[in-house]
PDB file of C-alpha atoms in Angstrom:
ATOM      1  CA  MET A  97    -124.023 -54.777-148.442  1.00 64.00           C
ATOM      2  CA  ILE A  98    -122.399 -54.322-145.023  1.00 55.00           C
ATOM      3  CA  MET A  99    -119.761 -51.645-144.481  1.00 58.00           C
ATOM      4  CA  THR A 100    -117.766 -51.465-141.286  1.00 54.00           C
ATOM      5  CA  PRO A 101    -116.219 -48.125-140.392  1.00 53.00           C
ATOM      6  CA  LYS A 102    -112.727 -48.414-138.975  1.00 56.00           C
ATOM      7  CA  LEU A 103    -112.747 -45.587-136.473  1.00 49.00           C
ATOM      8  CA  ASN A 104    -110.581 -45.249-133.409  1.00 53.00           C
ATOM      9  CA  VAL A 105    -112.371 -42.605-131.398  1.00 49.00           C
ATOM     10  CA  ALA A 106    -112.675 -42.556-127.608  1.00 54.00           C
ATOM     11  CA  ASP A 107    -115.578 -40.076-127.328  1.00 53.00           C
ATOM     12  CA  ALA A 108    -118.919 -41.742-128.150  1.00 49.00           C
ATOM     13  CA  THR A 109    -120.567 -38.506-129.353  1.00 49.00           C
ATOM     14  CA  VAL A 110    -117.753 -37.887-131.804  1.00 47.00           C
ATOM     15  CA  TYR A 111    -118.022 -41.514-132.922  1.00 45.00           C
ATOM     16  CA  ALA A 112    -121.766 -41.140-133.564  1.00 50.00           C
ATOM     17  CA  GLU A 113    -121.139 -38.050-135.694  1.00 49.00           C
ATOM     18  CA  GLU A 114    -118.335 -39.774-137.581  1.00 68.00           C
ATOM     19  CA  LEU A 115    -120.544 -42.820-138.175  1.00 66.00           C
ATOM     20  CA  SER A 116    -123.264 -40.583-139.593  1.00 67.00           C
ATOM     21  CA  ASN A 117    -120.747 -38.930-141.924  1.00 82.00           C
ATOM     22  CA  PHE A 118    -119.329 -42.325-142.858  1.00 84.00           C
ATOM     23  CA  LEU A 119    -122.712 -43.749-143.811  1.00 86.00           C
ATOM     24  CA  GLY A 120    -123.644 -40.699-145.863  1.00 87.00           C
ATOM     25  CA  THR A 121    -120.295 -40.672-147.650  1.00 88.00           C
ATOM     26  CA  GLN A 122    -120.458 -44.359-148.490  1.00 90.00           C
ATOM     27  CA  SER A 123    -124.034 -44.018-149.708  1.00 90.00           C
ATOM     28  CA  GLU A 124    -123.099 -41.139-152.020  1.00 91.00           C
ATOM     29  CA  LEU A 125    -120.088 -43.038-153.350  1.00 91.00           C
ATOM     30  CA  MET A 126    -122.257 -46.090-154.079  1.00 92.00           C
ATOM     31  CA  ARG A 127    -124.675 -44.114-156.209  1.00 92.00           C
ATOM     32  CA  GLY A 128    -122.075 -41.728-157.604  1.00 93.00           C
ATOM     33  CA  GLU A 129    -121.375 -41.205-161.300  1.00 94.00           C
ATOM     34  CA  GLU A 130    -118.040 -43.042-161.194  1.00 93.00           C
ATOM     35  CA  VAL A 131    -119.489 -46.246-159.730  1.00 94.00           C
ATOM     36  CA  ILE A 132    -122.499 -46.122-162.083  1.00 95.00           C
ATOM     37  CA  ARG A 133    -120.326 -45.572-165.169  1.00 95.00           C
ATOM     38  CA  ARG A 134    -117.927 -48.334-164.199  1.00 95.00           C
ATOM     39  CA  ALA A 135    -120.781 -50.717-163.348  1.00 96.00           C
ATOM     40  CA  HIS A 136    -122.361 -50.272-166.781  1.00 95.00           C
ATOM     41  CA  ALA A 137    -118.953 -50.845-168.400  1.00 96.00           C
ATOM     42  CA  ARG A 138    -118.453 -53.987-166.301  1.00 96.00           C
ATOM     43  CA  VAL A 139    -121.830 -55.424-167.295  1.00 96.00           C
ATOM     44  CA  THR A 140    -121.094 -54.695-170.960  1.00 95.00           C
ATOM     45  CA  ALA A 141    -117.688 -56.388-170.687  1.00 96.00           C
ATOM     46  CA  GLN A 142    -118.837 -59.414-168.683  1.00 96.00           C
ATOM     47  CA  LYS A 143    -122.214 -59.978-170.328  1.00 95.00           C
ATOM     48  CA  PRO A 144    -122.028 -58.748-173.922  1.00 94.00           C
ATOM     49  CA  ASP A 145    -125.322 -60.523-174.667  1.00 95.00           C
ATOM     50  CA  LEU A 146    -127.144 -58.032-172.402  1.00 94.00           C
ATOM     51  CA  ALA A 147    -127.902 -54.738-174.128  1.00 93.00           C
ATOM     52  CA  PHE A 148    -127.302 -51.527-172.173  1.00 94.00           C
ATOM     53  CA  GLN A 149    -130.352 -50.588-170.137  1.00 91.00           C
ATOM     54  CA  PRO A 150    -130.929 -47.568-167.934  1.00 94.00           C
ATOM     55  CA  VAL A 151    -131.205 -48.707-164.336  1.00 96.00           C
ATOM     56  CA  ALA A 152    -132.435 -46.771-161.310  1.00 96.00           C
ATOM     57  CA  LEU A 153    -130.197 -47.451-158.314  1.00 95.00           C
ATOM     58  CA  THR A 154    -131.355 -46.663-154.791  1.00 95.00           C
ATOM     59  CA  VAL A 155    -129.168 -46.896-151.713  1.00 95.00           C
ATOM     60  CA  ASN A 156    -130.599 -46.875-148.194  1.00 93.00           C
ATOM     61  CA  VAL A 157    -129.117 -47.600-144.785  1.00 91.00           C
ATOM     62  CA  LEU A 158    -130.994 -49.767-142.306  1.00 92.00           C
ATOM     63  CA  PRO A 159    -131.539 -47.693-139.143  1.00 89.00           C
ATOM     64  CA  LYS A 160    -128.953 -48.149-136.388  1.00 85.00           C
ATOM     65  CA  THR A 161    -126.777 -50.381-138.602  1.00 86.00           C
ATOM     66  CA  THR A 162    -124.037 -50.171-141.191  1.00 86.00           C
ATOM     67  CA  ILE A 163    -126.085 -52.297-143.571  1.00 90.00           C
ATOM     68  CA  PHE A 164    -126.774 -50.754-146.940  1.00 92.00           C
ATOM     69  CA  VAL A 165    -129.772 -51.870-148.974  1.00 94.00           C
ATOM     70  CA  LEU A 166    -129.161 -51.450-152.685  1.00 94.00           C
ATOM     71  CA  ARG A 167    -131.950 -51.806-155.240  1.00 96.00           C
ATOM     72  CA  ALA A 168    -131.655 -51.741-158.995  1.00 96.00           C
ATOM     73  CA  ILE A 169    -134.794 -51.292-161.052  1.00 96.00           C
ATOM     74  CA  GLY A 170    -134.821 -51.569-164.820  1.00 95.00           C
ATOM     75  CA  ASP A 171    -136.777 -52.964-167.764  1.00 95.00           C
ATOM     76  CA  ASN A 172    -134.514 -56.016-168.116  1.00 95.00           C
ATOM     77  CA  PRO A 173    -134.282 -57.999-164.825  1.00 95.00           C
ATOM     78  CA  GLN A 174    -131.085 -59.811-165.897  1.00 96.00           C
ATOM     79  CA  TYR A 175    -129.373 -56.521-166.719  1.00 97.00           C
ATOM     80  CA  ALA A 176    -130.607 -54.924-163.482  1.00 96.00           C
ATOM     81  CA  GLN A 177    -129.266 -57.851-161.433  1.00 97.00           C
ATOM     82  CA  ALA A 178    -125.905 -57.836-163.231  1.00 97.00           C
ATOM     83  CA  PHE A 179    -125.752 -54.047-162.848  1.00 97.00           C
ATOM     84  CA  LEU A 180    -126.454 -54.245-159.115  1.00 97.00           C
ATOM     85  CA  GLN A 181    -123.665 -56.787-158.606  1.00 97.00           C
ATOM     86  CA  ALA A 182    -121.346 -54.679-160.757  1.00 97.00           C
ATOM     87  CA  CYS A 183    -122.165 -51.598-158.645  1.00 96.00           C
ATOM     88  CA  MET A 184    -121.157 -53.414-155.466  1.00 95.00           C
ATOM     89  CA  ASP A 185    -117.980 -54.760-157.082  1.00 96.00           C
ATOM     90  CA  GLU A 186    -117.028 -51.363-158.501  1.00 94.00           C
ATOM     91  CA  PHE A 187    -117.730 -49.633-155.196  1.00 94.00           C
ATOM     92  CA  VAL A 188    -115.382 -52.015-153.369  1.00 93.00           C
ATOM     93  CA  LEU A 189    -112.762 -51.514-156.094  1.00 92.00           C
ATOM     94  CA  LEU A 190    -113.127 -47.723-155.922  1.00 91.00           C
ATOM     95  CA  LYS A 191    -112.676 -47.810-152.139  1.00 89.00           C
ATOM     96  CA  LYS A 192    -109.473 -49.838-152.551  1.00 87.00           C
ATOM     97  CA  GLU A 193    -108.203 -47.379-155.150  1.00 85.00           C
ATOM     98  CA  MET A 194    -108.997 -44.451-152.861  1.00 83.00           C
ATOM     99  CA  LYS A 195    -107.186 -46.144-149.993  1.00 81.00           C
ATOM    100  CA  THR A 196    -104.157 -46.812-152.180  1.00 79.00           C
ATOM    101  CA  GLY A 197    -104.143 -43.203-153.344  1.00 72.00           C
ATOM    102  CA  LEU A 198    -104.368 -42.020-149.758  1.00 63.00           C
ATOM    103  CA  SER A 199    -101.558 -44.368-148.759  1.00 67.00           C
ATOM    104  CA  ASP A 200     -99.386 -43.121-151.627  1.00 69.00           C
ATOM    105  CA  THR A 201    -100.044 -39.518-150.635  1.00 73.00           C
ATOM    106  CA  MET A 202     -99.228 -40.280-147.020  1.00 73.00           C
ATOM    107  CA  VAL A 203     -95.985 -42.056-147.942  1.00 72.00           C
ATOM    108  CA  ALA A 204     -94.942 -39.118-150.141  1.00 74.00           C
ATOM    109  CA  SER A 205     -95.712 -36.680-147.338  1.00 76.00           C
ATOM    110  CA  LEU A 206     -93.739 -38.734-144.820  1.00 77.00           C
ATOM    111  CA  MET A 207     -90.794 -38.982-147.227  1.00 81.00           C
ATOM    112  CA  GLU A 208     -90.770 -35.188-147.649  1.00 84.00           C
ATOM    113  CA  GLU A 209     -90.840 -34.735-143.888  1.00 84.00           C
ATOM    114  CA  MET A 210     -88.030 -37.267-143.468  1.00 86.00           C
ATOM    115  CA  LEU A 211     -85.870 -35.408-146.006  1.00 85.00           C
ATOM    116  CA  ARG A 212     -86.489 -32.107-144.192  1.00 87.00           C
ATOM    117  CA  LYS A 213     -85.543 -33.710-140.881  1.00 88.00           C
ATOM    118  CA  GLU A 214     -82.400 -35.245-142.407  1.00 89.00           C
ATOM    119  CA  LYS A 215     -81.325 -31.780-143.621  1.00 89.00           C
ATOM    120  CA  GLU A 216     -82.028 -30.318-140.178  1.00 90.00           C
ATOM    121  CA  LEU A 217     -80.036 -33.132-138.575  1.00 90.00           C
ATOM    122  CA  ALA A 218     -77.088 -32.582-140.931  1.00 91.00           C
ATOM    123  CA  LYS A 219     -77.132 -28.853-140.134  1.00 93.00           C
ATOM    124  CA  CYS A 220     -77.238 -29.586-136.394  1.00 91.00           C
ATOM    125  CA  ASP A 221     -74.341 -32.038-136.786  1.00 91.00           C
ATOM    126  CA  GLU A 222     -72.296 -29.336-138.555  1.00 91.00           C
ATOM    127  CA  GLU A 223     -73.115 -26.835-135.808  1.00 90.00           C
ATOM    128  CA  LEU A 224     -72.126 -29.384-133.161  1.00 89.00           C
ATOM    129  CA  VAL A 225     -68.786 -30.088-134.852  1.00 88.00           C
ATOM    130  CA  ALA A 226     -68.113 -26.335-135.140  1.00 87.00           C
ATOM    131  CA  PHE A 227     -69.073 -25.818-131.505  1.00 87.00           C
ATOM    132  CA  GLN A 228     -66.876 -28.694-130.335  1.00 84.00           C
ATOM    133  CA  SER A 229     -63.870 -27.519-132.328  1.00 83.00           C
ATOM    134  CA  THR A 230     -64.259 -23.962-130.966  1.00 83.00           C
ATOM    135  CA  ASN A 231     -64.628 -25.191-127.408  1.00 82.00           C
ATOM    136  CA  LYS A 232     -61.628 -27.540-127.677  1.00 72.00           C
ATOM    137  CA  MET A 233     -59.500 -24.505-128.502  1.00 61.00           C
ATOM    138  CA  VAL A 234     -60.851 -22.653-125.487  1.00 58.00           C
ATOM    139  CA  ILE A 235     -60.282 -25.685-123.240  1.00 58.00           C
ATOM    140  CA  THR A 236     -56.766 -26.145-124.630  1.00 59.00           C
ATOM    141  CA  GLN A 237     -55.964 -22.464-124.083  1.00 59.00           C
ATOM    142  CA  GLU A 238     -57.345 -22.557-120.536  1.00 62.00           C
ATOM    143  CA  THR A 239     -55.343 -25.705-119.785  1.00 61.00           C
ATOM    144  CA  GLY A 240     -52.213 -24.033-121.136  1.00 60.00           C
ATOM    145  CA  ASN A 241     -52.846 -20.885-119.087  1.00 62.00           C
ATOM    146  CA  ASN A 242     -53.414 -22.940-115.934  1.00 63.00           C
ATOM    147  CA  ALA A 243     -50.189 -24.892-116.523  1.00 58.00           C
ATOM    148  CA  ALA A 244     -48.230 -21.646-116.904  1.00 57.00           C
ATOM    149  CA  THR A 245     -49.273 -20.401-113.490  1.00 58.00           C
TER     150      THR A 245
END
């Protein structure tokens, strides 16, 4: 399974650190409880003829790459193969769900900020109108005083 990090970092040392974090995070997600649970459920739903089997999943990263090597070992080879495919499918699905959740959170945050800025803008508009009306009076009075002299 190949994962490509989408990083936009100018400094190469920062990029290397981010890549290391990325690979570790992805590896942990792949073998995490959520992916494992969902993979077993997927196999059960898609292949009801295969009885549940415990499967040992290992995830390794090929050195100097973003290629993940996943291995599933179990007593039933058909179940292990179906489970491995289900793990990859569920991992990709989980990543999409996480992205969507992040996008939703970001949109909500931006909407809150926009509402705050709209309130600030309305307040500034009110202050501007008040300032202009006060200064028109002063200008009118000064014009009247100048005309009287």
